[in-house]
């Protein structure tokens, strides 16, 4: 494989910033119509292209990490969806290029990459030891250290796939175990007439073929690479054969066209997700914040209008027709109370991006008011009162279309309900109650852990929504069963076991790792509306995908018999009819039916069985080497040499053992026959074990013989004798013959002493 070319520096004259270059035809604007039928003999294997929106084909497209988690505000402890367990290759090598000095951006530099920590050796052990020592200093997140400072910016070094077994101090565990037990309410909001929802991603659609999800993202390196034209401009892009040529000048418009194509694909898939949810009784969806990659980036950011206005408007029309609620949830780094101005600027850009996304949906008035942006207050930064003051100041500077959509949520790190509710009442901001967060961070002097006491604050919380005529919403999730400490309990469980004591007409967002499957679990448990609309999946079987038809095996052509001239045409027509009947034909599903569960609606998979979503992986076992010449031919020269040496060594050992015991096989028998013995002393030596014997001609004594018809019996018949009877003494003579036979030459003449002509 030829070495990949290095990135060249583009000059300002060759690639001006304001140059208008038409974006390349990426093949993502319009879906290609599929033929009604296809045959295996006519099918060609699809070639992955660099412009494909399928992450299974295009390695530049990644899954947004926030969409894979139960909640976008979760930290590194919250385990995302395990795509690898479900059969998706999550270890695809995404090409990372070196820093590019694109001259069309005067002050543009690619963000520095952190140094990779060593994975082996003494350095790796020292890093691990230092990390564990830093983690042991923190009893709970954002707690005070021994020196009195607040640990807020320390990154998490825990495994996001760990199942709640993070290391914790013994004091922290003892304190968690000795805390007062939670007091939960026994009220269930039944009969239920509210709306249940999930966040960002539908697991069933994500693993369909082709995948349907709205959180495709990429890396900045991919944007920079696609600024260069293709090496073959007149041919479609290809992942390996037709890639961007970095020796040619770069242009921003090309890279922008690439990232916009991902956003369009994400926006188009919203319609599919809404129709799928409506089919199974789900009418509440949180849109992914990473639907448009780097839209709020300070350098690579962009406006959504007009390039995606039509796709978002179509999604809004479908949501309005079906009566669905759409919301968003900016991440945990969107903080208006930070003391750092760059953080404030990034937060404002991110809020403007989310507001533009919701505005372009063009929803009806009530649904537009219900399309809110859930926000956290953020860290405390050493002084909660100063943080509240900064939030008030920055909130006042926001545009009106952003302020009308912001709602605040209590978190599981710093801000409790009692601290957040007065601020919401002061600034006329609706408050979202998260039951899971409340059980971790609460004011123990005013309320107890659990769901019972928080019910007393429902009137004040619901009043913050009614002032703006917005439909209230709440969040519910549960910690993992193995969680003990406050840090471990922050991790969301894959599914929830019960409903919170909320009003029965509440819009309830279920923040769980299994997404829509957690909603299905609640529907089945409490027989909620829609529980009878879905059925269990057949493991690894999906009948709602347009899978490629397997190519038929080529059959060996048999010799045809000679045909009569008049019958040639009839025979040819019969053969063509048989070939067309054997050619497999698959019905191509319409686009509206792909991924919808089929007529049997098999879309539910039990807990822990996400691998049911994908076909069984074929494990190719190595063939066992055949015995004989074929096996020897497959051996390497060194193996053949070793095998020959072992064989010769075994043969030499066997030969030495034979000669040591004084046995030489057939040579001894031949020598024994060559030695004449007197007739009177002649005896028949036992040759082989047998079951039949014959008596001697004169004495009538029994002796063992070879199993052959006797020629010396008087009556010509064999007599059976006891094989355990001792041999006659005459048989000892044969032993002398054996001893003398050792001195006989192999060339000794063989003499036959058979008594021919004697009477039986």
PDB file of C-alpha atoms in Angstrom, residues 176 179 412 436 439-440 442 449 478-480 483-492:
ATOM      1  CA  UNK A 176     -23.213   6.196  52.757  1.00  0.00           C
ATOM      2  CA  UNK A 179     -27.245   7.546  56.200  1.00  0.00           C
ATOM      3  CA  UNK A 412     -26.884  15.683  41.541  1.00  0.00           C
ATOM      4  CA  UNK A 436     -33.065  10.862  40.963  1.00  0.00           C
ATOM      5  CA  UNK A 439     -32.283  11.709  46.275  1.00  0.00           C
ATOM      6  CA  UNK A 440     -28.575  12.552  46.024  1.00  0.00           C
ATOM      7  CA  UNK A 442     -31.113  17.693  49.042  1.00  0.00           C
ATOM      8  CA  UNK A 449     -34.339  11.561  51.104  1.00  0.00           C
ATOM      9  CA  UNK A 478     -32.984   5.182  39.251  1.00  0.00           C
ATOM     10  CA  UNK A 479     -29.436   4.355  40.357  1.00  0.00           C
ATOM     11  CA  UNK A 480     -27.799   1.044  39.620  1.00  0.00           C
ATOM     12  CA  UNK A 483     -24.388   1.759  43.904  1.00  0.00           C
ATOM     13  CA  UNK A 484     -23.595   2.727  47.517  1.00  0.00           C
ATOM     14  CA  UNK A 485     -21.897   6.109  47.652  1.00  0.00           C
ATOM     15  CA  UNK A 486     -23.297   9.376  46.327  1.00  0.00           C
ATOM     16  CA  UNK A 487     -20.846   9.312  43.443  1.00  0.00           C
ATOM     17  CA  UNK A 488     -21.852   5.782  42.480  1.00  0.00           C
ATOM     18  CA  UNK A 489     -25.567   6.538  42.780  1.00  0.00           C
ATOM     19  CA  UNK A 490     -25.258   9.246  40.148  1.00  0.00           C
ATOM     20  CA  UNK A 491     -25.031   6.530  37.495  1.00  0.00           C
ATOM     21  CA  UNK A 492     -28.355   5.749  35.815  1.00  0.00           C
TER      22      UNK A 492
END
